[in-house]
mmCIF file of C-alpha atoms in Angstrom:
data_model
loop_
_atom_site.group_PDB
_atom_site.id
_atom_site.type_symbol
_atom_site.label_atom_id
_atom_site.label_comp_id
_atom_site.label_asym_id
_atom_site.label_seq_id
_atom_site.Cartn_x
_atom_site.Cartn_y
_atom_site.Cartn_z
ATOM 1 C CA MET A 230 57.131 138.568 141.578
ATOM 2 C CA THR A 231 56.616 137.517 137.997
ATOM 3 C CA LYS A 232 54.424 134.460 137.367
ATOM 4 C CA MET A 233 57.711 132.118 136.240
ATOM 5 C CA ASN A 234 59.473 132.775 139.740
ATOM 6 C CA SER A 235 56.380 132.249 141.256
ATOM 7 C CA ILE A 236 56.733 128.533 139.586
ATOM 8 C CA LEU A 237 60.233 128.448 139.899
ATOM 9 C CA GLN A 238 60.260 128.711 143.757
ATOM 10 C CA LEU A 239 57.340 125.988 143.663
ATOM 11 C CA VAL A 240 59.278 123.811 141.751
ATOM 12 C CA CYS A 241 62.153 124.436 144.065
ATOM 13 C CA LEU A 242 60.462 123.845 147.227
ATOM 14 C CA VAL A 243 58.913 120.935 146.136
ATOM 15 C CA THR A 244 61.488 118.979 144.214
ATOM 16 C CA PHE A 245 65.219 120.549 145.420
ATOM 17 C CA ILE A 246 64.678 122.516 149.078
ATOM 18 C CA SER A 247 68.017 120.644 150.262
ATOM 19 C CA PHE A 248 70.266 122.851 147.241
ATOM 20 C CA CYS A 249 67.684 125.531 146.683
ATOM 21 C CA HIS A 250 68.699 129.284 147.968
ATOM 22 C CA SER A 251 66.489 130.662 145.656
ATOM 23 C CA ALA A 252 64.067 130.141 142.431
ATOM 24 C CA SER A 253 66.746 131.545 140.571
ATOM 25 C CA LEU A 254 68.494 127.919 141.181
ATOM 26 C CA VAL A 255 66.127 126.338 139.388
ATOM 27 C CA ARG A 256 65.944 125.357 135.279
ATOM 28 C CA ARG A 257 64.132 123.096 132.997
ATOM 29 C CA SER A 258 65.727 121.024 130.655
ATOM 30 C CA VAL A 259 64.104 120.735 127.171
ATOM 31 C CA ASP A 260 62.989 117.615 128.462
ATOM 32 C CA GLY A 261 60.492 119.577 131.401
ATOM 33 C CA SER A 262 62.449 118.061 134.280
ATOM 34 C CA ALA A 263 64.399 120.577 136.740
ATOM 35 C CA SER A 264 68.168 120.556 137.271
ATOM 36 C CA THR A 265 70.149 122.480 139.933
ATOM 37 C CA PRO A 266 74.141 124.335 139.267
ATOM 38 C CA CYS A 267 77.016 122.430 140.266
ATOM 39 C CA ALA A 268 76.869 122.747 144.323
ATOM 40 C CA VAL A 269 77.680 120.234 147.413
ATOM 41 C CA LYS A 270 75.420 117.454 148.046
ATOM 42 C CA LYS A 271 75.149 115.134 150.568
ATOM 43 C CA MET A 272 76.119 111.363 149.265
ATOM 44 C CA ARG A 273 76.427 108.289 149.863
ATOM 45 C CA MET A 274 79.401 106.371 149.757
ATOM 46 C CA LYS A 275 80.779 103.115 149.611
ATOM 47 C CA ILE A 276 84.463 102.449 151.157
ATOM 48 C CA TYR A 277 85.963 98.441 150.426
ATOM 49 C CA GLU A 278 88.486 97.948 153.080
ATOM 50 C CA PRO A 279 90.355 94.027 152.239
ATOM 51 C CA GLY A 280 89.617 92.212 155.391
ATOM 52 C CA CYS A 281 86.982 94.724 156.719
ATOM 53 C CA GLY A 282 84.211 94.683 154.563
ATOM 54 C CA VAL A 283 82.045 98.009 152.850
ATOM 55 C CA VAL A 284 80.820 100.653 155.258
ATOM 56 C CA THR A 285 78.458 103.459 153.886
ATOM 57 C CA VAL A 286 79.179 106.907 154.725
ATOM 58 C CA ILE A 287 77.105 110.050 154.503
ATOM 59 C CA THR A 288 79.618 112.427 152.730
ATOM 60 C CA LYS A 289 79.869 115.709 150.591
ATOM 61 C CA GLY A 290 80.438 115.610 146.705
ATOM 62 C CA CYS A 291 79.589 117.907 143.504
ATOM 63 C CA HIS A 292 76.637 117.589 141.749
ATOM 64 C CA GLY A 293 75.273 119.605 138.973
ATOM 65 C CA TYR A 294 75.062 121.361 136.267
ATOM 66 C CA CYS A 295 77.622 123.356 134.276
ATOM 67 C CA THR A 296 76.811 124.680 130.728
ATOM 68 C CA SER A 297 78.505 122.519 127.726
ATOM 69 C CA SER A 298 77.333 123.001 124.586
ATOM 70 C CA SER A 299 79.227 122.183 120.783
ATOM 71 C CA MET A 300 78.201 123.195 117.568
ATOM 72 C CA TYR A 301 79.629 122.228 113.679
ATOM 73 C CA THR A 302 81.818 125.383 112.349
ATOM 74 C CA ASN A 303 81.984 125.968 108.424
ATOM 75 C CA ASP A 304 85.072 127.329 108.034
ATOM 76 C CA LYS A 305 87.249 124.159 109.494
ATOM 77 C CA ASP A 306 84.371 121.358 109.291
ATOM 78 C CA ALA A 307 84.781 120.347 112.794
ATOM 79 C CA LEU A 308 82.613 120.422 116.371
ATOM 80 C CA ALA A 309 83.681 123.255 118.355
ATOM 81 C CA ILE A 310 83.513 121.802 121.865
ATOM 82 C CA ASP A 311 82.914 123.675 124.851
ATOM 83 C CA CYS A 312 83.327 121.164 127.297
ATOM 84 C CA LYS A 313 82.614 121.825 131.316
ATOM 85 C CA PHE A 314 81.728 118.945 134.318
ATOM 86 C CA CYS A 315 81.252 119.687 137.981
ATOM 87 C CA LYS A 316 83.508 118.989 140.018
ATOM 88 C CA PRO A 317 85.235 119.587 143.665
ATOM 89 C CA LYS A 318 87.148 122.961 144.322
ATOM 90 C CA LYS A 319 88.036 122.345 147.455
ATOM 91 C CA THR A 320 87.821 119.401 150.305
ATOM 92 C CA ILE A 321 88.670 118.358 153.363
ATOM 93 C CA ARG A 322 90.234 114.930 154.809
ATOM 94 C CA LYS A 323 87.583 112.969 156.663
ATOM 95 C CA MET A 324 87.531 109.541 158.808
ATOM 96 C CA THR A 325 85.515 107.000 159.979
ATOM 97 C CA VAL A 326 86.215 103.311 161.424
ATOM 98 C CA MET A 327 85.915 100.208 160.454
ATOM 99 C CA LYS A 328 84.874 96.934 162.060
ATOM 100 C CA CYS A 329 87.501 94.328 160.626
ATOM 101 C CA PRO A 330 86.576 91.132 161.821
ATOM 102 C CA MET A 331 89.641 88.992 159.718
ATOM 103 C CA LEU A 332 92.498 90.604 160.020
ATOM 104 C CA SER A 333 94.532 91.218 163.888
ATOM 105 C CA LYS A 334 93.496 94.268 165.002
ATOM 106 C CA LYS A 335 89.707 94.747 164.405
ATOM 107 C CA THR A 336 89.250 97.976 163.600
ATOM 108 C CA LYS A 337 90.649 100.793 161.219
ATOM 109 C CA VAL A 338 90.672 103.921 160.496
ATOM 110 C CA ILE A 339 89.721 104.859 156.857
ATOM 111 C CA ALA A 340 90.553 108.113 155.135
ATOM 112 C CA TYR A 341 88.609 109.965 153.160
ATOM 113 C CA ARG A 342 87.587 113.345 151.084
ATOM 114 C CA GLU A 343 84.735 115.289 151.441
ATOM 115 C CA ALA A 344 83.768 118.611 149.177
ATOM 116 C CA VAL A 345 83.678 121.691 151.164
ATOM 117 C CA SER A 346 82.620 123.702 147.838
ATOM 118 C CA CYS A 347 82.563 122.919 144.333
ATOM 119 C CA GLN A 348 83.210 124.870 140.531
ATOM 120 C CA CYS A 349 82.247 124.119 136.638
ATOM 121 C CA ASP A 350 85.766 122.873 134.996
ATOM 122 C CA GLY A 351 87.505 122.330 131.320
ATOM 123 C CA CYS A 352 86.226 118.719 130.563
ATOM 124 C CA PRO A 353 89.707 117.027 130.187
ATOM 125 C CA SER A 354 90.638 115.676 126.755
#
């Protein structure tokens, strides 16, 4: 194992243990911070429903880097942009029950979407 792989594995284990499958998944940005590729990650999401209030659910979303770039082109005197963002590729429907003290029915089932897989895709124009 090379010295660089050893360092990356250490960063992976200490900083991003919930995402890392191998040291090759961790990259360093220009400012020295570690980042991970576009992948499914556990997240907290607040759901608001009138008459019920707010509930926080633990769900899965997409988070991480996707390669984007921009470059000035002399021939067209313009900026060439290649923009990508991390988004869900596949989702599933999940449900949670909310307490609704201001409604006649004291509970309500709320549906939301959860990411199963993620991908880098072109930015909307």
